[in-house]
Amino acid sequence: MLDFDLTEEQRLLEQSVHEWAAREVAPRIRELDRAHKFDPGILPQMAELGLLGVSVPTEYGGAGMDYICLGLASEELEYVDTSLRVILSVHVGLNSLTLLSWGTEDQKQRYLVPQAQGKKLATYGLTEPSAGSDARGIQTVAIKKGDRYELTGEKMWISLADVADNFLVFAWSDLEKKKQRDPSGMSAFIVERGFKGFSSGTLTEKWGILAGNTGHFKMDGVEVPAENLVGKEGEGFKIAMFALDQGRYTVAAGATGLIRACRDASVNYAKQRKAFGVEIGSHQLVKELIAQMESDYQASRLLWHRAGWLKNAGRRNTRETGLAKWFSTVASERAAGDAVQIHGANGYSDEYPVGRFYRNCKGAVIYEGTREIHKIMQADYLLGYRTDRPTRCDLPAWETR
Ligand SMILES: Cc1cc2nc3c(=O)[nH]c(=O)nc-3n(C[C@H](O)[C@H](O)[C@H](O)COP(=O)(O)OP(=O)(O)OC[C@H]3O[C@@H](n4cnc5c(N)ncnc54)[C@H](O)[C@@H]3O)c2cc1C
């Protein structure tokens, strides 16, 4: 039986995140965005709401909520600003849920618990100056020396790079396989900001998600204890892809929230602004734009809900999550462009939020698999060029947890 009703817990979470973001962030977001300012004061409040460990089991310091709640929180956060949802994407989606699935008990105690409690902030470092979509092109290396690995390399375009405490980092641990671009030569590591040889910076030329921190970090012979190897040596590429299944899910749900924000702002404006003696909402071409936003919003919501339902059941969802991410981010770009159009010249000004939505939406069409990469993936599934093989570790089903 399909059930489109939210449970009491899901409804309460949705409402509390909506109200918190409207009360605490919405009144200040324009100023934070214009000042290019990431406000760390938001983090303890998100922790208080349980968001920084939303779908992490209570035994590991989380709120123990299901994966639909993770999606609902992402949608409500991005309804106000993309920068809020990005925190959830990297801290919970890409990092913490990966540790939950692939981490040792010791790693869970040392890293997952403080992250889920909101005492430490975490992110994910795959991209480098010369490699994004082509993850096998990364240059970072991890050389084993006794009971440690020495990591050297540079990561670029990393969300929260200059503010996070813990980093899930991908590097080549087999230099022969690096030469052959064989991904079974890559490994995943937990790196702490405090490790010697680690340095980071903020990207200052970025033109979207301005209330969020995006940066780079460098590892200059950083010594990482062998206990911080995530999974087995050689499983790094699989872990990086696994993490994207969770990150993309939050991006999909977040983009859905952005479409809704564009829709609501457009409906509001179309009823206030008059042209040719009538509200602009009376003009059929404006109605068309608003109707498209509604259809995109509803379709996006159904797609991420389906992915969340699969996650709750513990079923593989790489294909469905990818489709949700691709569809909703492309749709959010359309919605944001049309929202600016409906606002006319006012949409071209930061006095109204739609210009910020327009700048913010584009990132998600690029990160966690570009539009083109997702298009190719979906075609490859259909053509039989791509199938998902089982991974050694799965995201724990919520229903059986
Ligand atoms: C705001 C922001 C935050 C980010 N946060 C993180 C983060 O936290 N952690 C992290 O690791 N990374 C992060 N990234 C990086 C992001 O994941 C990469 O930018 C993304 O993977 C694309 O890589 P690229 O920029 O190197 O583009 P490229 O891979 O160089 O691609 C350039 C263009 O070529 C196209 N292209 C490439 N290959 C193909 C192909 N085979 N077929 C067709 N077209 C192709 C792409 O679609 C794109 O249009 C972030 C990026 C942004 C913008």
PDB file of C-alpha atoms and ligand atoms in Angstrom, residues 90 123-127 131-133 157-159 209 214 366-368 370 372-373 376, ligand 1:
ATOM      1  CA  VAL A  90      28.046  17.180   3.946  1.00  0.00           C
ATOM      2  CA  THR A 123      32.618  17.246   5.691  1.00  0.00           C
ATOM      3  CA  TYR A 124      33.751  15.286   2.626  1.00  0.00           C
ATOM      4  CA  GLY A 125      36.840  15.840   0.496  1.00  0.00           C
ATOM      5  CA  LEU A 126      36.941  14.185  -2.894  1.00  0.00           C
ATOM      6  CA  THR A 127      37.274  17.015  -5.447  1.00  0.00           C
ATOM      7  CA  ALA A 131      39.588  16.432 -10.868  1.00  0.00           C
ATOM      8  CA  GLY A 132      35.860  16.657 -10.139  1.00  0.00           C
ATOM      9  CA  SER A 133      33.567  14.417 -12.219  1.00  0.00           C
ATOM     10  CA  TRP A 157      35.606  23.218  -3.688  1.00  0.00           C
ATOM     11  CA  ILE A 158      34.948  21.591  -0.342  1.00  0.00           C
ATOM     12  CA  SER A 159      31.842  22.675   1.538  1.00  0.00           C
ATOM     13  CA  ILE A 209      25.546  30.057  -1.543  1.00  0.00           C
ATOM     14  CA  THR A 214      33.229  26.662   0.646  1.00  0.00           C
ATOM     15  CA  ILE A 366      27.204  20.942 -10.640  1.00  0.00           C
ATOM     16  CA  TYR A 367      28.059  19.208  -7.345  1.00  0.00           C
ATOM     17  CA  GLU A 368      27.376  15.584  -6.384  1.00  0.00           C
ATOM     18  CA  THR A 370      26.816  17.257 -12.718  1.00  0.00           C
ATOM     19  CA  GLU A 372      25.587  15.624 -17.610  1.00  0.00           C
ATOM     20  CA  ILE A 373      26.960  12.852 -15.389  1.00  0.00           C
ATOM     21  CA  ILE A 376      24.642   9.578 -18.689  1.00  0.00           C
TER      22      ILE A 376
HETATM   23  C1  LIG B   1      29.332  25.094  -4.170  1.00  0.00           C
HETATM   24  C2  LIG B   1      30.075  23.801  -4.355  1.00  0.00           C
HETATM   25  C3  LIG B   1      30.279  22.958  -3.272  1.00  0.00           C
HETATM   26  C4  LIG B   1      30.999  21.770  -3.423  1.00  0.00           C
HETATM   27  N1  LIG B   1      31.234  20.965  -2.332  1.00  0.00           N
HETATM   28  C5  LIG B   1      32.006  19.856  -2.462  1.00  0.00           C
HETATM   29  C6  LIG B   1      32.356  19.064  -1.318  1.00  0.00           C
HETATM   30  O1  LIG B   1      31.916  19.326  -0.194  1.00  0.00           O
HETATM   31  N2  LIG B   1      33.198  17.999  -1.480  1.00  0.00           N
HETATM   32  C7  LIG B   1      33.695  17.657  -2.708  1.00  0.00           C
HETATM   33  O2  LIG B   1      34.443  16.677  -2.792  1.00  0.00           O
HETATM   34  N3  LIG B   1      33.381  18.389  -3.804  1.00  0.00           N
HETATM   35  C8  LIG B   1      32.552  19.473  -3.711  1.00  0.00           C
HETATM   36  N4  LIG B   1      32.258  20.248  -4.822  1.00  0.00           N
HETATM   37  C9  LIG B   1      32.868  19.898  -6.097  1.00  0.00           C
HETATM   38  C10 LIG B   1      31.903  19.246  -7.058  1.00  0.00           C
HETATM   39  O3  LIG B   1      31.554  17.960  -6.634  1.00  0.00           O
HETATM   40  C11 LIG B   1      32.553  19.261  -8.463  1.00  0.00           C
HETATM   41  O4  LIG B   1      32.588  20.616  -8.865  1.00  0.00           O
HETATM   42  C12 LIG B   1      31.781  18.417  -9.459  1.00  0.00           C
HETATM   43  O5  LIG B   1      31.985  17.057  -9.210  1.00  0.00           O
HETATM   44  C13 LIG B   1      32.182  18.713 -10.910  1.00  0.00           C
HETATM   45  O6  LIG B   1      33.550  18.652 -11.064  1.00  0.00           O
HETATM   46  P1  LIG B   1      34.360  19.859 -11.764  1.00  0.00           P
HETATM   47  O7  LIG B   1      33.920  21.137 -11.180  1.00  0.00           O
HETATM   48  O8  LIG B   1      35.792  19.501 -11.706  1.00  0.00           O
HETATM   49  O9  LIG B   1      33.869  19.859 -13.264  1.00  0.00           O
HETATM   50  P2  LIG B   1      34.436  18.905 -14.409  1.00  0.00           P
HETATM   51  O10 LIG B   1      34.411  17.496 -13.975  1.00  0.00           O
HETATM   52  O11 LIG B   1      35.707  19.454 -14.910  1.00  0.00           O
HETATM   53  O12 LIG B   1      33.317  19.114 -15.525  1.00  0.00           O
HETATM   54  C14 LIG B   1      33.248  20.289 -16.339  1.00  0.00           C
HETATM   55  C15 LIG B   1      32.094  20.120 -17.319  1.00  0.00           C
HETATM   56  O13 LIG B   1      32.354  18.982 -18.159  1.00  0.00           O
HETATM   57  C16 LIG B   1      31.253  18.091 -18.084  1.00  0.00           C
HETATM   58  N5  LIG B   1      31.728  16.709 -18.159  1.00  0.00           N
HETATM   59  C17 LIG B   1      32.745  16.139 -17.452  1.00  0.00           C
HETATM   60  N6  LIG B   1      32.839  14.838 -17.766  1.00  0.00           N
HETATM   61  C18 LIG B   1      31.852  14.570 -18.680  1.00  0.00           C
HETATM   62  C19 LIG B   1      31.429  13.415 -19.379  1.00  0.00           C
HETATM   63  N7  LIG B   1      32.020  12.226 -19.188  1.00  0.00           N
HETATM   64  N8  LIG B   1      30.403  13.549 -20.248  1.00  0.00           N
HETATM   65  C20 LIG B   1      29.777  14.726 -20.419  1.00  0.00           C
HETATM   66  N9  LIG B   1      30.124  15.862 -19.779  1.00  0.00           N
HETATM   67  C21 LIG B   1      31.136  15.780 -18.923  1.00  0.00           C
HETATM   68  C22 LIG B   1      30.605  18.356 -16.735  1.00  0.00           C
HETATM   69  O14 LIG B   1      29.250  17.933 -16.720  1.00  0.00           O
HETATM   70  C23 LIG B   1      30.754  19.849 -16.629  1.00  0.00           C
HETATM   71  O15 LIG B   1      29.725  20.472 -17.325  1.00  0.00           O
HETATM   72  C24 LIG B   1      31.503  21.419  -4.702  1.00  0.00           C
HETATM   73  C25 LIG B   1      31.269  22.261  -5.798  1.00  0.00           C
HETATM   74  C26 LIG B   1      30.555  23.432  -5.637  1.00  0.00           C
HETATM   75  C27 LIG B   1      30.304  24.306  -6.837  1.00  0.00           C
END
